[in-house]
């Protein structure tokens, strides 16, 4: 087996395994990483990284390098890289669906991204074909989860439903049960691994159940197909299936395929964005107390449900639709767009989809999603929402810069994605962040496995009161 890509700058995947068992592959990677970690812990623990400021203590720890996160990093000017690879490189080399190998428009699979994030190894096509099957085989939800979801009021926000469903699965946790029995610390990761794969396998079914209950009176919109990938199944369960006989969205076959590929791209790209964002950080923090992966990720979902984080995905679409109405469809009218933006800023509201805690340039995930639309010129030619999103990305940065508050006036990922889902007929805006929630599982839950492999301690920073700060 040839390795197609060097993975870590100083850490090539020399222990590459052809096994289709992800856990077995992970086991081949662990010893070398542990040696590196032990070196850092033993020899570099007293090494000073940053000088902390009072501004960071009262300013959301901004710029404070206080977390350990391995699979992805975010450069303020270049955006996210996954084990050092850019989005384009990942799109190039991570395996796609076995059914669409010759289709140039087919996108990388989120399960390929998960494999890569967790092991740092580029999986082969065969490994991913088998892994997709494994995920589909574990997709079924326990009946009590279905029952609880069925009993929730339709008015309950889909993100709250998502966090409830994930918390409930704590009943399945092999880690929690093993811990109760008593396990050596260095075995904990193996149980966490089982929980993580089980949870990620079940996310399409949870997402589908929430969608059908909230918007289709509980009608079954699709089924899990064990020969299909994770995103295909997720799409089917919310009514987007490539099989014409049960197509609930009245899309052509090629549009349905597009939608599935949009979900693949979206979920792979949203999978990880280093450790400091609210959803990743919350998952890591709660997991550090040895809460099981279900409880930990449920906390991550609750963080993602905030409008300054993942809920921006829904806010952007509402904002674009509202603006288009106000513009009377004149999505080319720069002056009217500027006026609309100023009105919003002057009423002390944020422009959703713009700004970022770390990025200082347009988000490359935004660019990749826009490229998805641009690559389908006929499909999007008449979509005025898509045109407005693109136009806005040219106008809003200037307005925000003039406004002078935000450190980053450029579009972030949430600026583009929802309007593409909307285009294909996923119009329930409150639901958009649920798909974000399914995708964000990839990175934080991979890191949670590594947290236990490394035996990281409970997270416990120290706080300071105002009197102490004022007397500095
Ligand atoms: N519109 C208007 N004002 C903005 C702004 C925007 N898009 N982005 C930042 N600002 C303002 C902030 O509210 C802040 O104002 P105050 O000083 O009055 O509090 C000021 O500019 C400085 O903020 P910042 O340091 O540039 O940004 P932060 O790191 O504090 O916040 C973020 C980052 C993303 C929360 C912020 O840019 C924002 O609210 N954006 C809009 C919501 C959004 O798109 N969120 C999604 C982010 C991506 C994701 O996590 O999914």
Short mmCIF file of C-alpha atoms and ligand atoms in Angstrom, two decimals:
data_model
loop_
_atom_site.label_atom_id
_atom_site.label_comp_id
_atom_site.label_asym_id
_atom_site.label_seq_id
_atom_site.Cartn_x
_atom_site.Cartn_y
_atom_site.Cartn_z
CA UNK A 1 0.00 0.00 0.00
CA UNK A 2 1.52 3.32 -1.01
CA UNK A 3 0.94 6.34 1.12
CA UNK A 4 -0.42 9.02 -1.13
CA UNK A 5 0.36 11.99 1.06
CA UNK A 6 2.75 12.88 3.87
CA UNK A 7 0.55 13.58 6.83
CA UNK A 8 2.34 15.36 9.64
CA UNK A 9 5.24 17.64 8.85
CA UNK A 10 7.55 15.64 11.13
CA UNK A 11 5.37 12.67 11.59
CA UNK A 12 4.71 10.61 8.49
CA UNK A 13 2.15 7.88 8.72
CA UNK A 14 4.76 5.14 8.76
CA UNK A 15 2.55 2.76 10.64
CA UNK A 16 -0.08 2.92 7.95
CA UNK A 17 -2.38 -0.02 8.08
CA UNK A 18 -4.61 -1.41 5.36
CA UNK A 19 -7.06 -2.75 7.93
CA UNK A 20 -10.66 -1.71 7.42
CA UNK A 21 -11.06 -1.55 11.16
CA UNK A 22 -10.63 2.09 12.17
CA UNK A 23 -9.76 1.13 15.73
CA UNK A 24 -6.99 -1.17 14.51
CA UNK A 25 -5.57 1.62 12.34
CA UNK A 26 -5.76 4.04 15.26
CA UNK A 27 -3.84 1.55 17.43
CA UNK A 28 -0.95 1.63 14.96
CA UNK A 29 -0.72 5.42 15.25
CA UNK A 30 -0.99 5.71 19.04
CA UNK A 31 2.53 4.63 20.20
CA UNK A 32 4.42 7.27 18.24
CA UNK A 33 2.00 10.04 19.18
CA UNK A 34 2.19 9.00 22.83
CA UNK A 35 5.99 9.18 22.73
CA UNK A 36 5.76 12.69 21.29
CA UNK A 37 3.21 13.67 23.91
CA UNK A 38 5.35 12.27 26.73
CA UNK A 39 8.29 14.31 25.45
CA UNK A 40 6.16 17.49 25.45
CA UNK A 41 4.82 16.73 28.92
CA UNK A 42 8.17 15.78 30.46
CA UNK A 43 10.55 18.20 28.79
CA UNK A 44 8.47 21.21 27.78
CA UNK A 45 5.82 21.64 30.46
CA UNK A 46 7.51 24.69 31.97
CA UNK A 47 8.06 26.30 28.55
CA UNK A 48 6.20 29.62 28.37
CA UNK A 49 3.92 30.03 25.34
CA UNK A 50 2.11 33.31 25.76
CA UNK A 51 1.80 36.17 28.14
CA UNK A 52 -1.79 36.39 29.27
CA UNK A 53 -3.45 39.79 29.55
CA UNK A 54 -6.27 41.18 31.65
CA UNK A 55 -8.00 41.88 28.32
CA UNK A 56 -8.08 38.18 27.58
CA UNK A 57 -9.39 37.33 31.07
CA UNK A 58 -12.40 39.64 30.66
CA UNK A 59 -12.56 39.24 26.87
CA UNK A 60 -13.59 35.65 26.34
CA UNK A 61 -9.98 34.35 26.53
CA UNK A 62 -9.47 35.72 23.00
CA UNK A 63 -6.00 34.92 21.67
CA UNK A 64 -5.15 32.87 24.75
CA UNK A 65 -3.41 29.68 23.61
CA UNK A 66 -4.84 27.55 26.36
CA UNK A 67 -6.00 24.34 24.70
CA UNK A 68 -4.46 21.27 23.17
CA UNK A 69 -6.10 20.21 19.87
CA UNK A 70 -4.42 18.13 17.27
CA UNK A 71 -6.43 17.46 14.15
CA UNK A 72 -7.07 20.94 12.79
CA UNK A 73 -5.79 24.45 13.21
CA UNK A 74 -6.99 27.86 12.09
CA UNK A 75 -4.59 30.43 10.73
CA UNK A 76 -6.06 33.95 10.91
CA UNK A 77 -5.17 34.60 7.26
CA UNK A 78 -5.40 31.17 5.66
CA UNK A 79 -8.22 29.58 7.59
CA UNK A 80 -8.59 25.98 8.59
CA UNK A 81 -6.19 23.15 7.81
CA UNK A 82 -6.77 19.53 8.73
CA UNK A 83 -3.51 17.87 9.86
CA UNK A 84 -1.82 20.54 7.78
CA UNK A 85 -3.88 19.98 4.61
CA UNK A 86 -5.99 22.73 3.06
CA UNK A 87 -9.62 22.29 2.09
CA UNK A 88 -8.68 21.86 -1.58
CA UNK A 89 -6.07 19.23 -0.73
CA UNK A 90 -8.64 17.35 1.33
CA UNK A 91 -11.17 17.60 -1.50
CA UNK A 92 -8.50 16.22 -3.79
CA UNK A 93 -7.35 13.24 -1.83
CA UNK A 94 -9.98 12.11 0.66
CA UNK A 95 -12.15 9.26 -0.65
CA UNK A 96 -15.57 9.91 -2.18
CA UNK A 97 -18.59 7.68 -2.57
CA UNK A 98 -17.76 4.40 -4.28
CA UNK A 99 -20.91 4.92 -6.41
CA UNK A 100 -19.63 8.20 -7.87
CA UNK A 101 -15.92 7.62 -8.40
CA UNK A 102 -16.01 8.92 -11.96
CA UNK A 103 -18.22 11.90 -11.24
CA UNK A 104 -16.06 15.06 -11.05
CA UNK A 105 -18.80 16.78 -9.03
CA UNK A 106 -18.80 14.14 -6.32
CA UNK A 107 -17.52 15.48 -2.99
CA UNK A 108 -15.33 14.06 -0.24
CA UNK A 109 -17.17 12.05 2.40
CA UNK A 110 -17.45 13.22 6.02
CA UNK A 111 -16.49 9.68 7.11
CA UNK A 112 -13.22 10.10 5.16
CA UNK A 113 -12.66 13.34 7.07
CA UNK A 114 -13.45 11.59 10.36
CA UNK A 115 -10.95 8.82 9.59
CA UNK A 116 -8.33 11.41 8.67
CA UNK A 117 -8.97 13.63 11.70
CA UNK A 118 -8.74 10.70 14.07
CA UNK A 119 -5.74 8.86 12.65
CA UNK A 120 -3.88 11.46 10.59
CA UNK A 121 -3.82 8.85 7.81
CA UNK A 122 -5.46 9.20 4.43
CA UNK A 123 -7.85 6.26 4.21
CA UNK A 124 -8.05 4.12 1.09
CA UNK A 125 -11.27 3.81 -0.91
CA UNK A 126 -11.77 0.26 0.40
CA UNK A 127 -11.36 1.36 4.01
CA UNK A 128 -13.95 4.08 3.56
CA UNK A 129 -16.39 1.82 1.71
CA UNK A 130 -16.26 -0.55 4.66
CA UNK A 131 -16.42 2.28 7.20
CA UNK A 132 -19.54 3.78 5.59
CA UNK A 133 -21.13 0.36 5.90
CA UNK A 134 -20.15 0.08 9.56
CA UNK A 135 -21.71 3.47 10.27
CA UNK A 136 -24.94 2.51 8.46
CA UNK A 137 -25.10 -0.80 10.34
CA UNK A 138 -25.12 1.05 13.67
CA UNK A 139 -27.53 3.77 12.54
CA UNK A 140 -30.73 2.47 14.09
CA UNK A 141 -32.00 4.40 17.12
CA UNK A 142 -33.13 2.62 20.29
CA UNK A 143 -36.91 2.71 20.57
CA UNK A 144 -36.89 4.87 23.73
CA UNK A 145 -35.06 7.63 21.84
CA UNK A 146 -37.70 7.57 19.09
CA UNK A 147 -40.45 7.64 21.72
CA UNK A 148 -39.00 10.62 23.57
CA UNK A 149 -38.47 12.52 20.31
CA UNK A 150 -42.07 11.71 19.29
CA UNK A 151 -43.32 13.15 22.56
CA UNK A 152 -41.59 16.53 22.25
CA UNK A 153 -43.62 19.58 21.21
CA UNK A 154 -43.16 20.53 17.55
CA UNK A 155 -42.47 24.06 18.72
CA UNK A 156 -39.31 22.95 20.55
CA UNK A 157 -36.29 24.26 18.64
CA UNK A 158 -34.72 21.44 16.58
CA UNK A 159 -31.35 22.10 18.25
CA UNK A 160 -32.89 21.48 21.69
CA UNK A 161 -34.37 18.25 20.34
CA UNK A 162 -30.93 17.28 19.03
CA UNK A 163 -29.24 17.82 22.35
CA UNK A 164 -31.98 15.86 24.16
CA UNK A 165 -31.62 12.90 21.76
CA UNK A 166 -27.84 12.83 22.15
CA UNK A 167 -28.06 13.06 25.95
CA UNK A 168 -30.55 10.20 26.01
CA UNK A 169 -28.07 7.95 24.25
CA UNK A 170 -25.94 8.16 27.38
CA UNK A 171 -28.03 5.13 28.35
CA UNK A 172 -26.01 3.21 25.70
CA UNK A 173 -22.59 4.37 26.89
CA UNK A 174 -20.14 1.49 27.16
CA UNK A 175 -17.62 3.93 28.63
CA UNK A 176 -19.96 5.01 31.46
CA UNK A 177 -20.72 1.36 32.24
CA UNK A 178 -17.06 0.35 32.12
CA UNK A 179 -16.11 3.26 34.37
CA UNK A 180 -18.73 2.22 36.88
CA UNK A 181 -17.30 -1.31 36.84
CA UNK A 182 -13.80 0.10 37.25
CA UNK A 183 -11.27 0.29 34.40
CA UNK A 184 -7.59 1.24 34.23
CA UNK A 185 -7.12 4.77 32.95
CA UNK A 186 -5.21 3.69 29.85
CA UNK A 187 -8.12 1.53 28.65
CA UNK A 188 -10.69 4.33 28.85
CA UNK A 189 -10.15 5.47 25.26
CA UNK A 190 -11.24 2.11 23.84
CA UNK A 191 -14.71 2.49 25.38
CA UNK A 192 -14.86 6.16 24.41
CA UNK A 193 -14.01 5.10 20.85
CA UNK A 194 -16.98 2.67 20.79
CA UNK A 195 -19.32 5.38 22.07
CA UNK A 196 -18.06 7.93 19.56
CA UNK A 197 -18.56 5.65 16.55
CA UNK A 198 -21.97 4.61 17.85
CA UNK A 199 -23.03 8.24 18.31
CA UNK A 200 -21.80 9.40 14.91
CA UNK A 201 -23.50 6.40 13.27
CA UNK A 202 -26.82 7.40 14.81
CA UNK A 203 -26.75 11.10 13.96
CA UNK A 204 -28.41 10.74 10.52
CA UNK A 205 -31.34 8.89 12.12
CA UNK A 206 -31.64 11.50 14.89
CA UNK A 207 -31.53 14.35 12.36
CA UNK A 208 -34.12 12.58 10.18
CA UNK A 209 -36.45 11.90 13.10
CA UNK A 210 -36.33 15.52 14.29
CA UNK A 211 -37.02 16.78 10.75
CA UNK A 212 -39.91 14.44 10.07
CA UNK A 213 -41.50 15.06 13.51
CA UNK A 214 -41.15 18.83 13.33
CA UNK A 215 -42.17 19.41 9.72
CA UNK A 216 -43.87 16.24 8.35
CA UNK A 217 -46.01 15.03 11.27
CA UNK A 218 -43.69 12.10 11.90
CA UNK A 219 -44.02 10.66 8.37
CA UNK A 220 -41.13 8.39 7.39
CA UNK A 221 -39.28 10.24 4.63
CA UNK A 222 -36.54 7.73 3.88
CA UNK A 223 -34.70 4.71 5.18
CA UNK A 224 -31.12 3.87 6.09
CA UNK A 225 -29.48 2.06 3.20
CA UNK A 226 -26.54 -0.05 4.38
CA UNK A 227 -24.82 0.29 1.01
CA UNK A 228 -24.81 4.07 1.09
CA UNK A 229 -22.66 6.62 2.80
CA UNK A 230 -23.49 8.65 5.93
CA UNK A 231 -24.52 11.82 4.04
CA UNK A 232 -26.62 9.92 1.53
CA UNK A 233 -28.53 8.35 4.40
CA UNK A 234 -28.86 11.65 6.25
CA UNK A 235 -30.22 13.28 3.08
CA UNK A 236 -32.68 10.42 2.47
CA UNK A 237 -34.01 10.65 6.00
CA UNK A 238 -34.89 14.33 5.53
CA UNK A 239 -36.64 13.57 2.24
CA UNK A 240 -33.83 14.09 -0.26
CA UNK A 241 -33.25 10.80 -1.91
CA UNK A 242 -31.77 10.05 -5.28
CA UNK A 243 -34.26 7.20 -5.67
CA UNK A 244 -37.11 8.78 -7.66
CA UNK A 245 -39.78 6.48 -6.27
CA UNK A 246 -39.62 8.11 -2.83
CA UNK A 247 -38.50 11.63 -3.66
CA UNK A 248 -40.36 14.02 -1.33
CA UNK A 249 -38.82 17.22 -2.62
CA UNK A 250 -39.74 17.03 -6.31
CA UNK A 251 -36.15 17.41 -7.40
CA UNK A 252 -34.65 15.92 -10.53
CA UNK A 253 -32.23 13.03 -10.06
CA UNK A 254 -29.26 15.29 -10.70
CA UNK A 255 -30.53 17.91 -8.23
CA UNK A 256 -30.97 15.23 -5.57
CA UNK A 257 -27.41 14.08 -6.24
CA UNK A 258 -26.27 17.69 -5.91
CA UNK A 259 -28.00 17.98 -2.56
CA UNK A 260 -26.31 14.84 -1.25
CA UNK A 261 -22.96 16.21 -2.41
CA UNK A 262 -23.68 19.52 -0.74
CA UNK A 263 -24.32 17.67 2.53
CA UNK A 264 -21.07 15.71 2.06
CA UNK A 265 -19.04 18.85 1.44
CA UNK A 266 -20.76 20.86 4.16
CA UNK A 267 -20.36 18.14 6.79
CA UNK A 268 -16.73 17.39 5.93
CA UNK A 269 -15.79 21.08 6.07
CA UNK A 270 -17.75 21.88 9.24
CA UNK A 271 -16.32 18.82 11.01
CA UNK A 272 -13.54 20.60 12.86
CA UNK A 273 -12.28 24.15 13.35
CA UNK A 274 -9.57 23.77 16.01
CA UNK A 275 -10.46 23.54 19.69
CA UNK A 276 -11.34 27.00 20.90
CA UNK A 277 -14.76 27.45 19.26
CA UNK A 278 -17.70 27.08 21.63
CA UNK A 279 -18.98 23.67 20.46
CA UNK A 280 -15.54 22.06 20.40
CA UNK A 281 -14.44 23.64 23.63
CA UNK A 282 -17.65 22.70 25.44
CA UNK A 283 -17.35 19.07 24.31
CA UNK A 284 -13.73 18.93 25.45
CA UNK A 285 -14.46 20.67 28.77
CA UNK A 286 -17.37 18.43 29.74
CA UNK A 287 -15.47 15.35 28.54
CA UNK A 288 -12.54 16.29 30.76
CA UNK A 289 -14.64 15.42 33.81
CA UNK A 290 -15.01 11.94 32.25
CA UNK A 291 -18.61 12.52 31.24
CA UNK A 292 -19.24 10.06 28.43
CA UNK A 293 -19.17 11.16 24.75
CA UNK A 294 -22.97 11.49 24.57
CA UNK A 295 -23.16 13.93 27.48
CA UNK A 296 -20.04 15.73 26.29
CA UNK A 297 -21.27 16.23 22.75
CA UNK A 298 -24.73 17.19 23.93
CA UNK A 299 -23.01 20.09 25.74
CA UNK A 300 -21.22 20.94 22.48
CA UNK A 301 -24.57 21.03 20.68
CA UNK A 302 -25.97 23.43 23.26
CA UNK A 303 -23.07 25.75 22.57
CA UNK A 304 -23.57 25.41 18.83
CA UNK A 305 -27.19 26.51 19.33
CA UNK A 306 -26.10 30.07 20.17
CA UNK A 307 -26.64 32.78 17.52
CA UNK A 308 -23.04 33.98 17.71
CA UNK A 309 -21.91 30.44 16.81
CA UNK A 310 -23.83 27.77 14.84
CA UNK A 311 -27.24 29.39 14.96
CA UNK A 312 -25.81 32.03 12.64
CA UNK A 313 -26.50 29.46 9.87
CA UNK A 314 -30.25 30.00 10.36
CA UNK A 315 -29.90 33.73 11.05
CA UNK A 316 -28.09 34.32 7.75
CA UNK A 317 -30.85 32.77 5.65
CA UNK A 318 -33.55 34.76 7.42
CA UNK A 319 -31.45 37.88 6.97
CA UNK A 320 -30.88 37.26 3.24
CA UNK A 321 -34.57 36.53 2.57
CA UNK A 322 -35.64 39.61 4.51
CA UNK A 323 -33.11 41.79 2.70
CA UNK A 324 -34.18 40.48 -0.70
CA UNK A 325 -37.78 41.39 0.11
CA UNK A 326 -36.77 44.87 1.24
CA UNK A 327 -34.72 45.33 -1.93
CA UNK A 328 -37.77 44.35 -3.98
CA UNK A 329 -35.58 41.73 -5.62
CA UNK A 330 -33.00 44.32 -6.75
CA UNK A 331 -30.09 42.18 -5.62
CA UNK A 332 -27.69 44.13 -7.86
CA UNK A 333 -28.44 47.48 -6.29
CA UNK A 334 -25.27 48.24 -4.30
CA UNK A 335 -26.61 51.47 -2.81
CA UNK A 336 -29.77 49.82 -1.50
CA UNK A 337 -27.77 46.92 -0.02
CA UNK A 338 -25.42 49.34 1.73
CA UNK A 339 -28.36 51.29 3.10
CA UNK A 340 -29.91 48.07 4.42
CA UNK A 341 -26.68 47.08 6.14
CA UNK A 342 -26.26 50.50 7.78
CA UNK A 343 -29.81 50.40 9.05
CA UNK A 344 -29.12 47.07 10.70
CA UNK A 345 -25.80 48.16 12.18
CA UNK A 346 -27.29 51.43 13.43
CA UNK A 347 -29.97 49.46 15.23
CA UNK A 348 -27.05 47.75 17.04
CA UNK A 349 -27.59 44.34 15.45
CA UNK A 350 -24.81 42.21 13.99
CA UNK A 351 -24.53 41.26 10.32
CA UNK A 352 -24.88 37.48 10.61
CA UNK A 353 -22.32 35.43 8.71
CA UNK A 354 -19.62 38.09 9.07
CA UNK A 355 -16.78 38.35 11.55
CA UNK A 356 -14.82 35.71 13.41
CA UNK A 357 -12.98 35.25 16.67
CA UNK A 358 -9.79 34.07 14.92
CA UNK A 359 -10.05 34.59 11.13
CA UNK A 360 -8.94 37.87 9.60
CA UNK A 361 -9.66 37.00 5.94
CA UNK A 362 -12.66 35.47 4.11
CA UNK A 363 -13.29 31.98 5.47
CA UNK A 364 -12.02 29.38 2.95
CA UNK A 365 -15.03 27.23 3.90
CA UNK A 366 -17.25 30.09 2.66
CA UNK A 367 -15.25 30.13 -0.58
CA UNK A 368 -15.55 26.35 -1.02
CA UNK A 369 -19.33 26.44 -0.59
CA UNK A 370 -19.68 29.35 -3.03
CA UNK A 371 -17.54 27.37 -5.49
CA UNK A 372 -20.01 24.50 -5.17
CA UNK A 373 -22.74 26.85 -6.46
CA UNK A 374 -20.53 28.47 -9.09
CA UNK A 375 -19.68 25.01 -10.46
CA UNK A 376 -23.36 24.54 -11.22
CA UNK A 377 -24.04 27.70 -13.26
CA UNK A 378 -27.26 26.50 -14.85
CA UNK A 379 -28.72 25.39 -11.57
CA UNK A 380 -27.98 28.68 -9.79
CA UNK A 381 -28.36 31.12 -12.71
CA UNK A 382 -31.78 32.33 -11.57
CA UNK A 383 -31.26 32.02 -7.82
CA UNK A 384 -31.44 35.59 -6.57
CA UNK A 385 -30.69 34.53 -2.99
CA UNK A 386 -27.40 33.01 -4.10
CA UNK A 387 -26.64 36.12 -6.14
CA UNK A 388 -27.38 38.28 -3.11
CA UNK A 389 -25.06 36.20 -0.90
CA UNK A 390 -22.25 36.74 -3.40
CA UNK A 391 -23.02 40.42 -3.83
CA UNK A 392 -23.13 40.89 -0.08
CA UNK A 393 -19.68 39.34 0.27
CA UNK A 394 -18.37 42.18 -1.94
CA UNK A 395 -20.24 44.99 -0.16
CA UNK A 396 -20.49 44.05 3.52
CA UNK A 397 -16.71 43.97 4.23
CA UNK A 398 -16.42 47.66 3.20
CA UNK A 399 -19.43 48.65 5.30
CA UNK A 400 -18.22 46.70 8.34
CA UNK A 401 -14.73 48.17 7.98
CA UNK A 402 -16.23 51.67 7.88
CA UNK A 403 -18.41 50.81 10.87
CA UNK A 404 -15.09 50.15 12.56
CA UNK A 405 -15.97 47.63 15.24
CA UNK A 406 -15.41 44.13 13.99
CA UNK A 407 -11.82 42.93 13.73
CA UNK A 408 -12.78 40.78 10.76
CA UNK A 409 -15.24 42.28 8.25
CA UNK A 410 -15.18 39.21 5.98
CA UNK A 411 -17.72 36.42 5.47
CA UNK A 412 -17.50 33.33 7.69
CA UNK A 413 -18.74 29.86 6.78
CA UNK A 414 -22.33 30.49 7.86
CA UNK A 415 -22.65 33.21 5.28
CA UNK A 416 -23.12 30.87 2.34
CA UNK A 417 -24.17 27.38 3.32
CA UNK A 418 -27.81 27.80 4.34
CA UNK A 419 -28.87 29.54 1.17
CA UNK A 420 -27.64 26.56 -0.90
CA UNK A 421 -29.68 24.15 1.23
CA UNK A 422 -32.60 26.52 0.76
CA UNK A 423 -32.12 26.44 -3.00
CA UNK A 424 -32.65 22.68 -3.13
CA UNK A 425 -35.81 22.88 -1.04
CA UNK A 426 -34.62 22.62 2.55
CA UNK A 427 -36.50 25.73 3.56
CA UNK A 428 -37.03 25.19 7.27
CA UNK A 429 -34.48 27.69 8.52
CA UNK A 430 -34.61 26.62 12.18
CA UNK A 431 -33.34 23.24 11.04
CA UNK A 432 -30.09 24.34 9.40
CA UNK A 433 -27.96 24.26 12.54
CA UNK A 434 -29.02 20.65 13.16
CA UNK A 435 -27.01 19.64 10.07
CA UNK A 436 -24.12 21.71 11.45
CA UNK A 437 -24.61 19.73 14.68
CA UNK A 438 -24.33 16.41 12.87
CA UNK A 439 -21.13 17.51 11.13
CA UNK A 440 -19.39 19.15 14.11
CA UNK A 441 -19.33 15.72 15.80
CA UNK A 442 -16.36 14.66 13.66
CA UNK A 443 -13.60 16.81 15.15
CA UNK A 444 -14.56 17.28 18.82
CA UNK A 445 -15.41 13.59 19.23
CA UNK A 446 -12.14 12.52 17.56
CA UNK A 447 -10.29 14.79 19.95
CA UNK A 448 -12.24 13.32 22.87
CA UNK A 449 -10.81 9.89 22.00
CA UNK A 450 -7.30 11.37 21.95
CA UNK A 451 -7.97 13.22 25.23
CA UNK A 452 -8.45 9.81 26.83
CA UNK A 453 -5.50 8.24 24.98
CA UNK A 454 -3.26 10.97 26.38
CA UNK A 455 -4.99 10.79 29.76
CA UNK A 456 -5.52 14.54 29.83
CA UNK A 457 -6.64 15.82 33.23
CA UNK A 458 -9.88 17.52 34.17
CA UNK A 459 -9.93 21.09 32.80
CA UNK A 460 -9.75 23.52 35.66
CA UNK A 461 -8.51 27.05 34.95
CA UNK A 462 -8.54 29.64 37.70
CA UNK A 463 -10.82 32.66 37.80
CA UNK A 464 -10.11 36.18 39.09
CA UNK A 465 -12.48 38.64 40.73
CA UNK A 466 -12.91 42.31 39.79
CA UNK A 467 -11.19 43.63 42.91
CA UNK A 468 -8.07 41.59 42.16
CA UNK A 469 -8.05 42.65 38.52
CA UNK A 470 -8.61 46.31 39.40
CA UNK A 471 -5.69 46.24 41.81
CA UNK A 472 -3.18 44.90 39.26
N1 LIG B 1 -21.69 42.69 12.62
C1 LIG B 1 -21.67 43.77 13.45
N2 LIG B 1 -20.81 43.90 14.46
C2 LIG B 1 -19.89 42.93 14.60
C3 LIG B 1 -19.82 41.82 13.76
C4 LIG B 1 -20.78 41.71 12.73
N3 LIG B 1 -20.83 40.67 11.92
N4 LIG B 1 -18.80 41.02 14.15
C5 LIG B 1 -18.25 41.62 15.23
N5 LIG B 1 -18.92 42.77 15.51
C6 LIG B 1 -18.69 43.67 16.64
C7 LIG B 1 -18.83 42.87 17.92
O1 LIG B 1 -20.20 42.72 18.30
C8 LIG B 1 -18.02 43.71 18.88
O2 LIG B 1 -18.82 44.80 19.28
P1 LIG B 1 -18.77 45.36 20.81
O3 LIG B 1 -17.38 45.89 20.96
O4 LIG B 1 -19.85 46.38 20.84
O5 LIG B 1 -19.04 44.19 21.70
C9 LIG B 1 -16.90 44.21 18.00
O6 LIG B 1 -17.36 44.11 16.65
C10 LIG B 1 -15.61 43.44 18.14
O7 LIG B 1 -15.87 42.07 17.90
P2 LIG B 1 -14.73 41.12 17.29
O8 LIG B 1 -13.60 41.09 18.27
O9 LIG B 1 -14.42 41.50 15.89
O10 LIG B 1 -15.46 39.73 17.21
P3 LIG B 1 -15.61 38.61 18.35
O11 LIG B 1 -14.42 37.74 18.31
O12 LIG B 1 -15.99 39.20 19.66
O13 LIG B 1 -16.90 37.81 17.84
C11 LIG B 1 -18.27 36.74 16.25
C12 LIG B 1 -16.84 36.95 16.74
C13 LIG B 1 -18.28 35.64 15.19
C14 LIG B 1 -19.12 36.26 17.44
C15 LIG B 1 -18.81 38.08 15.69
O14 LIG B 1 -18.03 38.45 14.57
C16 LIG B 1 -20.26 38.03 15.31
O15 LIG B 1 -21.12 38.26 16.18
N6 LIG B 1 -20.61 37.72 14.00
C17 LIG B 1 -21.97 37.59 13.58
C18 LIG B 1 -22.53 36.23 14.00
C19 LIG B 1 -21.87 35.11 13.19
O16 LIG B 1 -21.78 35.16 11.99
N7 LIG B 1 -21.47 34.04 13.91
C20 LIG B 1 -20.92 32.82 13.26
C21 LIG B 1 -19.42 32.67 13.41
C22 LIG B 1 -18.94 31.38 12.80
C23 LIG B 1 -19.38 30.20 13.61
O17 LIG B 1 -18.93 30.07 14.75
O18 LIG B 1 -20.19 29.41 13.13
#
